[in-house]
JSON list of C-alpha atoms in Angstrom, two decimals:
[
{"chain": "A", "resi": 11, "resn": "UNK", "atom": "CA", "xyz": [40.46, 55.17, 16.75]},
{"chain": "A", "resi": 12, "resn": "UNK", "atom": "CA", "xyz": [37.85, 53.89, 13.77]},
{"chain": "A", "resi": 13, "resn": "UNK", "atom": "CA", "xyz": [39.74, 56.11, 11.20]},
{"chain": "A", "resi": 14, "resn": "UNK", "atom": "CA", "xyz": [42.94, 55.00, 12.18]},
{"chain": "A", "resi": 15, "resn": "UNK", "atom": "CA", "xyz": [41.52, 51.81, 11.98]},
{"chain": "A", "resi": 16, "resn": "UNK", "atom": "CA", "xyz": [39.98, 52.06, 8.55]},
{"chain": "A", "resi": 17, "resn": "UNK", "atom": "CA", "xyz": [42.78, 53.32, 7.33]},
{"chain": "A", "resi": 18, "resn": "UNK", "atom": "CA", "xyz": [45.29, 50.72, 7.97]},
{"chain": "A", "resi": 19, "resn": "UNK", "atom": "CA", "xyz": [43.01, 48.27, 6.95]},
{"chain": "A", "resi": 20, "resn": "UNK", "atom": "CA", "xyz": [41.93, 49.80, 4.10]},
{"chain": "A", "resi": 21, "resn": "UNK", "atom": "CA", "xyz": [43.07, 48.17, 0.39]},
{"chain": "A", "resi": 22, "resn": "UNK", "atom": "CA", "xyz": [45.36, 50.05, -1.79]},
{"chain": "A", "resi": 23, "resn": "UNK", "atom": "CA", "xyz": [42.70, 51.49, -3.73]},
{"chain": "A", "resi": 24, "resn": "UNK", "atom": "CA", "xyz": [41.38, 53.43, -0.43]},
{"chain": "A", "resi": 25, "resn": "UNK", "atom": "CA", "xyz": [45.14, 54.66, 0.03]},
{"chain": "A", "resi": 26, "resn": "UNK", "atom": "CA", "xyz": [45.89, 58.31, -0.29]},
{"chain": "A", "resi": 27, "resn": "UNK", "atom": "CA", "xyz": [45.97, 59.45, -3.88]},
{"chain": "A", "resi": 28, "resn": "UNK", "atom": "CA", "xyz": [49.97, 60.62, -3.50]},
{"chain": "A", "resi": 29, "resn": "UNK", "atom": "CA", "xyz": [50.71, 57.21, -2.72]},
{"chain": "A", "resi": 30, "resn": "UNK", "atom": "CA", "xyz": [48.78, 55.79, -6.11]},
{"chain": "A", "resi": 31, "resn": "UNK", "atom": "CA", "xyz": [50.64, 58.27, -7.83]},
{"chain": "A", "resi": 32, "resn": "UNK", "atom": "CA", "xyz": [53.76, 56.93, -6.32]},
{"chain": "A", "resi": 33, "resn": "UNK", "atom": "CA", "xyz": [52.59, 53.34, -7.53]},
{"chain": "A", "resi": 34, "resn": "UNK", "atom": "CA", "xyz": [52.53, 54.42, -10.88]},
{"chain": "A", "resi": 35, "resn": "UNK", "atom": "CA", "xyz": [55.50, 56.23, -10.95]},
{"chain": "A", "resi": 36, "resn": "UNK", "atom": "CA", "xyz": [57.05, 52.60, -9.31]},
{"chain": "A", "resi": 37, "resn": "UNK", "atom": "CA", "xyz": [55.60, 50.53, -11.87]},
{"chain": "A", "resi": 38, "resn": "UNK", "atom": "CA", "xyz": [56.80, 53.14, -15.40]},
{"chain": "A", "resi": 39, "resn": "UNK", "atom": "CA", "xyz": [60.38, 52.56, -13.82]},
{"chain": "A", "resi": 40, "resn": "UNK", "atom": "CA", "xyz": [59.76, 48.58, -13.67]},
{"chain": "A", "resi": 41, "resn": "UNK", "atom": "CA", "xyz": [58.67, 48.76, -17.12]},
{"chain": "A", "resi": 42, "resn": "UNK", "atom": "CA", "xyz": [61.95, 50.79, -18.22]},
{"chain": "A", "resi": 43, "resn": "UNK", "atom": "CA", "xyz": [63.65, 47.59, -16.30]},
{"chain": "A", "resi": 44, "resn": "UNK", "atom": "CA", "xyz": [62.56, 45.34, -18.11]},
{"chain": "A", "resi": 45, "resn": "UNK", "atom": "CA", "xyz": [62.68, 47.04, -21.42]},
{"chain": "A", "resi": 46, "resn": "UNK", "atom": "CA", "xyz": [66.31, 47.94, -20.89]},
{"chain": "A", "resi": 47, "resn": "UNK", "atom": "CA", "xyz": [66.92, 44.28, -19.39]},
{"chain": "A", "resi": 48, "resn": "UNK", "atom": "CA", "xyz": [65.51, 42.64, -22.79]},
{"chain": "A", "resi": 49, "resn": "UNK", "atom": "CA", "xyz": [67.89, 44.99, -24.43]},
{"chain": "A", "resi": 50, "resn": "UNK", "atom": "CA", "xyz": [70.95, 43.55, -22.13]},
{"chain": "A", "resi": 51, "resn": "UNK", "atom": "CA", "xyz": [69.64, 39.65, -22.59]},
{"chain": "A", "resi": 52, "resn": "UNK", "atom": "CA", "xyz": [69.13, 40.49, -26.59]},
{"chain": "A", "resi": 53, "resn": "UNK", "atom": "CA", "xyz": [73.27, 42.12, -26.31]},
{"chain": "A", "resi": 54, "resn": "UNK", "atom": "CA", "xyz": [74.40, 38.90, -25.04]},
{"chain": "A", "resi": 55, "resn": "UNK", "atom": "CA", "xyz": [72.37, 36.38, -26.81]},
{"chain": "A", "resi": 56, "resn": "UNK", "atom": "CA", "xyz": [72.00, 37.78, -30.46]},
{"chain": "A", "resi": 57, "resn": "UNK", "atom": "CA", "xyz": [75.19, 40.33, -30.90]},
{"chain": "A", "resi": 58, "resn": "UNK", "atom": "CA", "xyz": [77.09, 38.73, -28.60]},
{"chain": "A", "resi": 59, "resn": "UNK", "atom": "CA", "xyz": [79.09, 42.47, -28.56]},
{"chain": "A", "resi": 60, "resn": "UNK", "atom": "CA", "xyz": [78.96, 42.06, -24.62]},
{"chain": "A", "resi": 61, "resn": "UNK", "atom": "CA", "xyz": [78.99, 38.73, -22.62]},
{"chain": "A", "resi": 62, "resn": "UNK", "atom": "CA", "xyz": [77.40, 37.87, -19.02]},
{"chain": "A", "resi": 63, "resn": "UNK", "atom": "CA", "xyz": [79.50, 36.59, -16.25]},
{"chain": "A", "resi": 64, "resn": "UNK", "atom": "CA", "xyz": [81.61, 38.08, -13.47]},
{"chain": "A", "resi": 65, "resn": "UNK", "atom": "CA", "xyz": [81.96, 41.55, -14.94]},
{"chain": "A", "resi": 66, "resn": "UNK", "atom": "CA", "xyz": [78.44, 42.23, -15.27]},
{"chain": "A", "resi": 67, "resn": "UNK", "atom": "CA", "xyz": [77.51, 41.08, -12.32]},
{"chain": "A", "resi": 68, "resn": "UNK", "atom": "CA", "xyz": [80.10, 43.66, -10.69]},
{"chain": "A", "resi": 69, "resn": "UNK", "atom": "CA", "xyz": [78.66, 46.09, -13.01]},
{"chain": "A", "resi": 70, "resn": "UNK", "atom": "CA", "xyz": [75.47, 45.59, -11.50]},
{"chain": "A", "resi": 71, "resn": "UNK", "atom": "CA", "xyz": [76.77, 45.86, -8.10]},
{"chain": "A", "resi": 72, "resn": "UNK", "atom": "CA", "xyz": [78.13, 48.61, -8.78]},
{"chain": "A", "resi": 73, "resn": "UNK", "atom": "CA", "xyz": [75.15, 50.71, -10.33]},
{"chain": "A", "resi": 74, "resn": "UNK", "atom": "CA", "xyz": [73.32, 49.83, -7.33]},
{"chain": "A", "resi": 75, "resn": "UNK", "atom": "CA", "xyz": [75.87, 51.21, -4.98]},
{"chain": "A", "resi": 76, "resn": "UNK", "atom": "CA", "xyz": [75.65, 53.82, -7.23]},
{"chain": "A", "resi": 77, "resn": "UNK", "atom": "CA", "xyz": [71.99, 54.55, -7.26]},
{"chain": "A", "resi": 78, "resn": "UNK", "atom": "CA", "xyz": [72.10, 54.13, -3.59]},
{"chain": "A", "resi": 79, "resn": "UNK", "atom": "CA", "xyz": [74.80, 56.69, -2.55]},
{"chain": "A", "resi": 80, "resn": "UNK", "atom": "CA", "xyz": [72.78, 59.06, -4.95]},
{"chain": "A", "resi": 81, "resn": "UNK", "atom": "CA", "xyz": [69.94, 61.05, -3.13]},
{"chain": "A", "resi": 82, "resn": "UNK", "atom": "CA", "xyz": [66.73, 61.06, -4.53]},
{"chain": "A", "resi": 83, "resn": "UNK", "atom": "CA", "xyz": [65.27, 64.56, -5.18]},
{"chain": "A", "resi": 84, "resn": "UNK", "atom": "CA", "xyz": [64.37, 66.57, -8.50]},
{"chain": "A", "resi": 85, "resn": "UNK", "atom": "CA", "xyz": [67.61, 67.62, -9.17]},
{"chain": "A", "resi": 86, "resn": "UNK", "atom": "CA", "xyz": [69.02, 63.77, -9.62]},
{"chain": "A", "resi": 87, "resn": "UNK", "atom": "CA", "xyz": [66.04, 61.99, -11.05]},
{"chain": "A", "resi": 88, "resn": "UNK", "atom": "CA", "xyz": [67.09, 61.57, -14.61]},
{"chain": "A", "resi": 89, "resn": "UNK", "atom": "CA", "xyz": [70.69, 60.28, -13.18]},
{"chain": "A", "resi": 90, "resn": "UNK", "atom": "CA", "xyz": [69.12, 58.01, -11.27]},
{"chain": "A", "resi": 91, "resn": "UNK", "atom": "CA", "xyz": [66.82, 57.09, -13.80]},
{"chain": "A", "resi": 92, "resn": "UNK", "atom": "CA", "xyz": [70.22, 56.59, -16.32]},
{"chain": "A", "resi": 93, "resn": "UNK", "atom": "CA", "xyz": [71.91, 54.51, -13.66]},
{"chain": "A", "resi": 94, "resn": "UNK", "atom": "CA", "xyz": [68.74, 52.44, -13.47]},
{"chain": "A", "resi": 95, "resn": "UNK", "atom": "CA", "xyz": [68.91, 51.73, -16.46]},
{"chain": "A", "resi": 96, "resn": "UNK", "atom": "CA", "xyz": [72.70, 51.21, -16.40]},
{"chain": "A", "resi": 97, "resn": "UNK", "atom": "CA", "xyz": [71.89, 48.55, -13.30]},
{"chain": "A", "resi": 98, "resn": "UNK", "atom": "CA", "xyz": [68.75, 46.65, -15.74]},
{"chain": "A", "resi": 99, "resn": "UNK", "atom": "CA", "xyz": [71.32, 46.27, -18.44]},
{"chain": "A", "resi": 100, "resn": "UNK", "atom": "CA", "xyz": [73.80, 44.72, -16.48]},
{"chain": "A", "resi": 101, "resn": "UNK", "atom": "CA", "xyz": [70.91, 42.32, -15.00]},
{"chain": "A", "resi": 102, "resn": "UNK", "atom": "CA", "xyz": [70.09, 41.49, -18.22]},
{"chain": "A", "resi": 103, "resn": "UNK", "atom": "CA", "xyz": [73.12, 40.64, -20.23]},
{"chain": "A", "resi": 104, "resn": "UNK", "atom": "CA", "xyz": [74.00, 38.56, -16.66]},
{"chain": "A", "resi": 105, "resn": "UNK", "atom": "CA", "xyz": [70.63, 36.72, -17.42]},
{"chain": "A", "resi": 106, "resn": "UNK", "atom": "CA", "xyz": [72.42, 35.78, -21.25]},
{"chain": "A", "resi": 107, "resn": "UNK", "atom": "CA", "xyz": [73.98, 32.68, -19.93]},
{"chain": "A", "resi": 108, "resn": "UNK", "atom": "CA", "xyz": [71.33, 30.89, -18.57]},
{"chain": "A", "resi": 109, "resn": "UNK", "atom": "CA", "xyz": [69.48, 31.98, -21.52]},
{"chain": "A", "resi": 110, "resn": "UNK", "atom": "CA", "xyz": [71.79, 29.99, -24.06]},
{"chain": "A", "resi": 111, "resn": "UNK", "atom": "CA", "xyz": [71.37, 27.12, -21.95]},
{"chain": "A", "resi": 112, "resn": "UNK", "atom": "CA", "xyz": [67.63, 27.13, -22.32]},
{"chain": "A", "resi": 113, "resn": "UNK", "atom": "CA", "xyz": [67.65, 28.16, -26.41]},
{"chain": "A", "resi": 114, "resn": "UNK", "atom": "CA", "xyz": [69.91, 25.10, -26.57]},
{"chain": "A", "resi": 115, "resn": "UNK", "atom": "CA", "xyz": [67.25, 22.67, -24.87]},
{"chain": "A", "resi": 116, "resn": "UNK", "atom": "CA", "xyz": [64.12, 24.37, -26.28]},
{"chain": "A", "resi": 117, "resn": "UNK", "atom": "CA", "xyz": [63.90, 27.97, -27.39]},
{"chain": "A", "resi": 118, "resn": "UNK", "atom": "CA", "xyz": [60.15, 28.52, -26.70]},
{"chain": "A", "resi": 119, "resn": "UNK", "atom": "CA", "xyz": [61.15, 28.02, -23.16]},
{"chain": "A", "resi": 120, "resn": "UNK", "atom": "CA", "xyz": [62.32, 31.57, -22.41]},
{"chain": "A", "resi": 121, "resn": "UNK", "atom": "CA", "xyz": [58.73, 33.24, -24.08]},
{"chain": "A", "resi": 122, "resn": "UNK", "atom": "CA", "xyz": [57.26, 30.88, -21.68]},
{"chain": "A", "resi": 123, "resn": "UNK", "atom": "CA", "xyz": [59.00, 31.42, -19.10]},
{"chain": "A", "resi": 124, "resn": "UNK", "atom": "CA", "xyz": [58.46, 34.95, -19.25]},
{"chain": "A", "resi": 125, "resn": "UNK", "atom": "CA", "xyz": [54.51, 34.49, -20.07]},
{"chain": "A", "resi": 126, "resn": "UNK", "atom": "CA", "xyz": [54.27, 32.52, -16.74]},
{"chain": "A", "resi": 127, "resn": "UNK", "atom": "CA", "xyz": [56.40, 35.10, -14.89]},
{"chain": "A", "resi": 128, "resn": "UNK", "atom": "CA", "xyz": [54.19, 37.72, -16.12]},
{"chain": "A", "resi": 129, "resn": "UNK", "atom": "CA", "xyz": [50.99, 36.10, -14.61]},
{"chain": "A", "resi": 130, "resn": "UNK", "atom": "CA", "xyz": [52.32, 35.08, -11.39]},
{"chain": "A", "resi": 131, "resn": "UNK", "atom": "CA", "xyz": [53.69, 38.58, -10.76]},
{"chain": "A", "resi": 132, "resn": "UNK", "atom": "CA", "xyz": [50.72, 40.65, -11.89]},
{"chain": "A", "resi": 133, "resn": "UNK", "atom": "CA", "xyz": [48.45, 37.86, -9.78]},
{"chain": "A", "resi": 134, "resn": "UNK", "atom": "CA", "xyz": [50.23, 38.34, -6.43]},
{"chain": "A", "resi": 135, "resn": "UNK", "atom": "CA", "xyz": [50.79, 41.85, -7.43]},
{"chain": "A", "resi": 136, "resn": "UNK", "atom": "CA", "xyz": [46.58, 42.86, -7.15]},
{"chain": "A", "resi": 137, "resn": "UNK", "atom": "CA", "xyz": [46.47, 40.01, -3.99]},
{"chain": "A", "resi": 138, "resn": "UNK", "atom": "CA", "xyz": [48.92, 42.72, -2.22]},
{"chain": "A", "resi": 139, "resn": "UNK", "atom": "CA", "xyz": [47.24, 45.74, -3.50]},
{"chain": "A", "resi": 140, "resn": "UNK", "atom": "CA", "xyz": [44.15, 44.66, -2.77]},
{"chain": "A", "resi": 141, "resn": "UNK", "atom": "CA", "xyz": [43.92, 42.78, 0.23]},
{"chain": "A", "resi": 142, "resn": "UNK", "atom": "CA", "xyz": [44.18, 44.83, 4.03]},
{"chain": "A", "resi": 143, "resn": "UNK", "atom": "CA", "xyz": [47.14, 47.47, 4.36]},
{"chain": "A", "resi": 144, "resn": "UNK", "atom": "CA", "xyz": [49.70, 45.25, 5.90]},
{"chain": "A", "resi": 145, "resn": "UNK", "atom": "CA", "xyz": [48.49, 42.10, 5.85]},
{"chain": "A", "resi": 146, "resn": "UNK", "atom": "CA", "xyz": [51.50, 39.96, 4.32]},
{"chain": "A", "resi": 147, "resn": "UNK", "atom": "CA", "xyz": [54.21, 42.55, 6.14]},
{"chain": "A", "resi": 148, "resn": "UNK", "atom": "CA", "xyz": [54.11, 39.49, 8.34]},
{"chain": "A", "resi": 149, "resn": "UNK", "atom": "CA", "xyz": [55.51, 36.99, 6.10]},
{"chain": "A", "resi": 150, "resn": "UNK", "atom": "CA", "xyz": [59.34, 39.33, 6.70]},
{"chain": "A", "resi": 151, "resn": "UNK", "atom": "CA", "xyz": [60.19, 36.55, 8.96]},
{"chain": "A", "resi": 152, "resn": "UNK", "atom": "CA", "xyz": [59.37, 33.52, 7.31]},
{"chain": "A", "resi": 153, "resn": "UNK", "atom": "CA", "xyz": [60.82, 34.82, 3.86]},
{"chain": "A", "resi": 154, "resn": "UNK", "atom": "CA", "xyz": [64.19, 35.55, 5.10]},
{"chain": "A", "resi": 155, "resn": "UNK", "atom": "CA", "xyz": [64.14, 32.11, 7.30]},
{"chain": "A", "resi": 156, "resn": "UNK", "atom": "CA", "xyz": [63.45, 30.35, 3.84]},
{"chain": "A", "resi": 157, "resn": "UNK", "atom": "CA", "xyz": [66.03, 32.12, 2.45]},
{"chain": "A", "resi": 158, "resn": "UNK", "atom": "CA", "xyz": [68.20, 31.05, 5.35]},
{"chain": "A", "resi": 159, "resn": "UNK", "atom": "CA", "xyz": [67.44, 27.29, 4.16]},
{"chain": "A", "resi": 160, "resn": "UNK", "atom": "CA", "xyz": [68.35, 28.05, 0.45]},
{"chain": "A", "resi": 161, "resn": "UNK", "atom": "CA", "xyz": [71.92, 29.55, 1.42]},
{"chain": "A", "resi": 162, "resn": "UNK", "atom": "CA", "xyz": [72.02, 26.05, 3.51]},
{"chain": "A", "resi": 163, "resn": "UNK", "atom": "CA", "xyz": [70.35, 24.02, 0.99]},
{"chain": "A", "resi": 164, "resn": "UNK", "atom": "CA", "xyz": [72.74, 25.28, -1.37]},
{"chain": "A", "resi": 165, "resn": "UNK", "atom": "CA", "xyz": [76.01, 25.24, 0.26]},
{"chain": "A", "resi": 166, "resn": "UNK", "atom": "CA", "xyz": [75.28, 21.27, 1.15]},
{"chain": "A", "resi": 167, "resn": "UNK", "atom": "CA", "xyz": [74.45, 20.81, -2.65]},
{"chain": "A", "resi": 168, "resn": "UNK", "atom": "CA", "xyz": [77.73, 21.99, -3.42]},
{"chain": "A", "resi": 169, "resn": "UNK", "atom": "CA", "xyz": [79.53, 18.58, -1.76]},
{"chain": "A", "resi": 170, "resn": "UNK", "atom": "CA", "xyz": [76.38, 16.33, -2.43]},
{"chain": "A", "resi": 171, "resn": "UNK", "atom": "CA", "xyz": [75.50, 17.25, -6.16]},
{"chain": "A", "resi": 172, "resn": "UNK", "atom": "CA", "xyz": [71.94, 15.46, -5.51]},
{"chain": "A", "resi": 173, "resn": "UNK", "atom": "CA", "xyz": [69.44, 16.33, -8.21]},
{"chain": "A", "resi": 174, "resn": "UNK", "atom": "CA", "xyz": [66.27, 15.94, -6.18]},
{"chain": "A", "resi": 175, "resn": "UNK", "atom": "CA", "xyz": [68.06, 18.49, -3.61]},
{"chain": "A", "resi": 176, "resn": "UNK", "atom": "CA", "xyz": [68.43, 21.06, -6.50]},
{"chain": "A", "resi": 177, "resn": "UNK", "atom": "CA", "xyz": [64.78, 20.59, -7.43]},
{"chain": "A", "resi": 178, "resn": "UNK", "atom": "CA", "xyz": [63.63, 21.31, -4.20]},
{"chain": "A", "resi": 179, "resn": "UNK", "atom": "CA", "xyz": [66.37, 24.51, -3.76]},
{"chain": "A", "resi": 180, "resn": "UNK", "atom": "CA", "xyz": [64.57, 25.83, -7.38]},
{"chain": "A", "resi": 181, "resn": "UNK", "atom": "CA", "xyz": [60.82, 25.28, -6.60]},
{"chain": "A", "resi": 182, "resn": "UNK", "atom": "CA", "xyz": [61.08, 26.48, -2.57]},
{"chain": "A", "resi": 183, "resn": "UNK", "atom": "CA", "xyz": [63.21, 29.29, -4.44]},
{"chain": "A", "resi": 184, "resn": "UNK", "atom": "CA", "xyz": [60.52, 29.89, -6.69]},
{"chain": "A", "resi": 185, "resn": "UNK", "atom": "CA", "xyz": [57.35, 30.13, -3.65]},
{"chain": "A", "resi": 186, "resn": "UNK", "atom": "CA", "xyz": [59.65, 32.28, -1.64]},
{"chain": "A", "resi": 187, "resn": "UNK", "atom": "CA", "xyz": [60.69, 35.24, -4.64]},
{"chain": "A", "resi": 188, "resn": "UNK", "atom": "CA", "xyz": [56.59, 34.82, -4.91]},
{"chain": "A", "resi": 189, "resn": "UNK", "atom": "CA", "xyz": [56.29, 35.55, -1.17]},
{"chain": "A", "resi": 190, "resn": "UNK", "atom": "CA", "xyz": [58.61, 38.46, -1.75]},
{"chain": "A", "resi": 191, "resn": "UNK", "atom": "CA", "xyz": [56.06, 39.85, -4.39]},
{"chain": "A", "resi": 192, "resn": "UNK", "atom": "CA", "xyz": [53.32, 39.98, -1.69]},
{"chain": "A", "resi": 193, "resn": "UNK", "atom": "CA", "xyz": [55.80, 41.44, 0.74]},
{"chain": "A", "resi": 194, "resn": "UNK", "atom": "CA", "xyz": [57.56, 44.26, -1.37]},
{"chain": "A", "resi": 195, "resn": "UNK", "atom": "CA", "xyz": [54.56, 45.61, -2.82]},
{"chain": "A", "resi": 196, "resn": "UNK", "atom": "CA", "xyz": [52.87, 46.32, 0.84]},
{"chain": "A", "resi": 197, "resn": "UNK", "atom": "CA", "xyz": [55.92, 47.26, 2.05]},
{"chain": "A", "resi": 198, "resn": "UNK", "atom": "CA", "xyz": [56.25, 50.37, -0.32]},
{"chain": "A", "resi": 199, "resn": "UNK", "atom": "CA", "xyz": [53.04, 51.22, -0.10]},
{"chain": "A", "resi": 200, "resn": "UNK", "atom": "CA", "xyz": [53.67, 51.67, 3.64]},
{"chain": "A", "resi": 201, "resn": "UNK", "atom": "CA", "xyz": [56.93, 53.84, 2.95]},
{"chain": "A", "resi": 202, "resn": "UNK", "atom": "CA", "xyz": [55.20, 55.73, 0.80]},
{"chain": "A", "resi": 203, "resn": "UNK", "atom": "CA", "xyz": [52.22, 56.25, 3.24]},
{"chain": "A", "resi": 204, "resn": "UNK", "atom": "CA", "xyz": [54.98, 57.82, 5.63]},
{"chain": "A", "resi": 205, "resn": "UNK", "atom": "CA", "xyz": [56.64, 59.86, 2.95]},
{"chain": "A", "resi": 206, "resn": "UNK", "atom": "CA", "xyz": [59.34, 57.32, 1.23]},
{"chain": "A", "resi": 207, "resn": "UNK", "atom": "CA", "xyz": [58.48, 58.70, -2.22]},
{"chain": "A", "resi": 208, "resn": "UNK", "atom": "CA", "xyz": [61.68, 56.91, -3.64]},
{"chain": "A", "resi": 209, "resn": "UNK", "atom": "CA", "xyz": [60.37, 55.35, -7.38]},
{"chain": "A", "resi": 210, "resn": "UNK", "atom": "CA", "xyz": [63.43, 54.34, -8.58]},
{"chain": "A", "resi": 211, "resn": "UNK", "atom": "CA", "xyz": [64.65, 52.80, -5.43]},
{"chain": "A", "resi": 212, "resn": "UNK", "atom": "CA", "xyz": [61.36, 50.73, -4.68]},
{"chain": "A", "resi": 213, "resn": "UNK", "atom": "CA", "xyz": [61.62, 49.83, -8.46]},
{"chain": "A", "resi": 214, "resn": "UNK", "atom": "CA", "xyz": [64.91, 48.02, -8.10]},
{"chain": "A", "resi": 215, "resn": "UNK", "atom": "CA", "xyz": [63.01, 45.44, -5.18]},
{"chain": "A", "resi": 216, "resn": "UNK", "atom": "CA", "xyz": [59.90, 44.38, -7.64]},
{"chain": "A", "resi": 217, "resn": "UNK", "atom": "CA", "xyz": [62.64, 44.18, -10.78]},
{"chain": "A", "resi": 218, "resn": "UNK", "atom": "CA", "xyz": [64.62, 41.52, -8.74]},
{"chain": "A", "resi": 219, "resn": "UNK", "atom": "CA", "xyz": [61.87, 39.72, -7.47]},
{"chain": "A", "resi": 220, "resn": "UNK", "atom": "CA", "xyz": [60.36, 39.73, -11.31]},
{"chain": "A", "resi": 221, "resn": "UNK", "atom": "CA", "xyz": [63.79, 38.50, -12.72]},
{"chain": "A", "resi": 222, "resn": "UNK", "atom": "CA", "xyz": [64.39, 35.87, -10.17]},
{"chain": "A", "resi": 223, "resn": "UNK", "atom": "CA", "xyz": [61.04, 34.18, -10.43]},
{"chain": "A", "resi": 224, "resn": "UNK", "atom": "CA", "xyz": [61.52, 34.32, -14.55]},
{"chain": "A", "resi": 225, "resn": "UNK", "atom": "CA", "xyz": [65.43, 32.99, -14.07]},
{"chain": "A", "resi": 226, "resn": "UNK", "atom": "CA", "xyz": [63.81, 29.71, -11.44]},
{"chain": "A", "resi": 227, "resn": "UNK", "atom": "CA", "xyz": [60.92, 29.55, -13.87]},
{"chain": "A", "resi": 228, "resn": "UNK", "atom": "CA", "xyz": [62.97, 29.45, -17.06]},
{"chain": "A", "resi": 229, "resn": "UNK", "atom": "CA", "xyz": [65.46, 26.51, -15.02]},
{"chain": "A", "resi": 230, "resn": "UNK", "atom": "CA", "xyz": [61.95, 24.51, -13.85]},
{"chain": "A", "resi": 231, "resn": "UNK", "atom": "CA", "xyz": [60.84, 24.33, -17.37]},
{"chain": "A", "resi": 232, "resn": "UNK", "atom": "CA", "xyz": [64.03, 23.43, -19.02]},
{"chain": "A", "resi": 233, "resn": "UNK", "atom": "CA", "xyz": [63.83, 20.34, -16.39]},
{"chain": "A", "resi": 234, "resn": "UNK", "atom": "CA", "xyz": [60.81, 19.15, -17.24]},
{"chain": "A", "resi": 235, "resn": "UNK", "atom": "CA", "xyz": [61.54, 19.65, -20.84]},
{"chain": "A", "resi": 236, "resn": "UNK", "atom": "CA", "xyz": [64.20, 17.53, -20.55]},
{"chain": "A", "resi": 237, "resn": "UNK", "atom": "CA", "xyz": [62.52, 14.60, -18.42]},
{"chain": "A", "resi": 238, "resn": "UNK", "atom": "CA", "xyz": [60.41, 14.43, -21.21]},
{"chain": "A", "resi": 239, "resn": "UNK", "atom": "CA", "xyz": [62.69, 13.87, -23.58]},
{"chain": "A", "resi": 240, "resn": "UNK", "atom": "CA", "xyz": [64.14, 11.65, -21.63]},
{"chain": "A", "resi": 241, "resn": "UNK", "atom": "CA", "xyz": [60.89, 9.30, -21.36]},
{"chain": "A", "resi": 242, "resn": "UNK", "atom": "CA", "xyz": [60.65, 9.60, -25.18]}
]
């Protein structure tokens, strides 16, 4: 009973070494992500050879229907690795139109942006690794209730067009893809503890949490750049 114990209460860094392997592998196909998504937001912004809007978005889709209906074993791994990066293109060239927005207010936003993103996600990254084995697997219920409230939150905005409720939408968007951080990283670490040893898969949860938190952080900066022009 005291090893069982100790070992679900153990950090990350006491986990079995197959599972830290499995980490690593996790976080080389998040960095492919994001390379490949920069290469998708640069398509759209720069070349303008491919635009974001309702195709990509069904591109997207559609890799990830893709990489799900595609089993994960030796054999497949560099397909799935292709349509990963297939599915972080997409993502990225979708991300192109909210990125002209922001150039057009102020184009030191997006580094920013992405800066910020960068800290909060490698902060609450280490809080999940290193705090007990599934300590924030609790928060499942409150996340998807917030989420709940943004769908709502979201849906009334539609008909009331208030500012202040889009501000609040954004920033409890923002804590919640945060939450989601926390969660997702236990959460594979516990698959991968019983034998999920899916990279690319668990890859796809961190890249959307990382690319929503830099979308609501890029939007939450653009705001207050613009308030401030406004006082001036």
């Amino acid at each position: 009973f005291n090893y069982v114990k100790k070992k679900y209460n153990s950090p990350f860094c006491l986990s079995s070494r197959s599972t830290q392997l499995h980490l690593k592998n996790v976080y080389s196909s998040l960095a492919l992500c994001m390379f490949v998504a920069a290469a998708g937001a640069y398509v759209h912004v720069i070349t303008r050879l491919f635009q974001g809007g309702l195709l990509t978005m069904l591109g997207s889709l559609a890799m990830m229907v893709w990489l799900t209906m595609t089993p994960h074993c030796p054999q497949t791994e560099k397909k799935r690795l292709a349509i990963l990066s297939g599915f972080a293109f997409f993502i990225g060239v979708g991300l192109g139109p909210t990125m002209d927005y922001i150039i057009s207010i102020n184009p030191s936003i997006i580094v920013t942006a992405f800066l910020g993103t960068s800290i909060i996600f490698v902060c609450f990254t280490l809080s999940a690794l290193y705090a007990q084995r599934r300590s924030f697997l609790f928060l499942w219920g409150t996340l998807t209730s917030g989420l709940s409230i943004l769908l709502l939150v979201s849906f009334l905005n539609m008909f009331l067009g208030s500012v202040m409720l889009f501000k609040a939408h954004i920033y409890l968007g923002l804590a919640i893809m945060c939450g989601f951080v926390l969660f997702d990283t236990q959460l594979i670490i516990e698959k991968a503890e019983m034998g999920d040893k899916d990279y690319i898969w668990h890859s796809v949860d961190l890249f959307l949490d990382f690319v929503t938190i830099f979308r609501k952080l890029m939007v939450i900066l653009a705001m207050n750049e613009k308030d401030n022009k406004k006082k001036k």
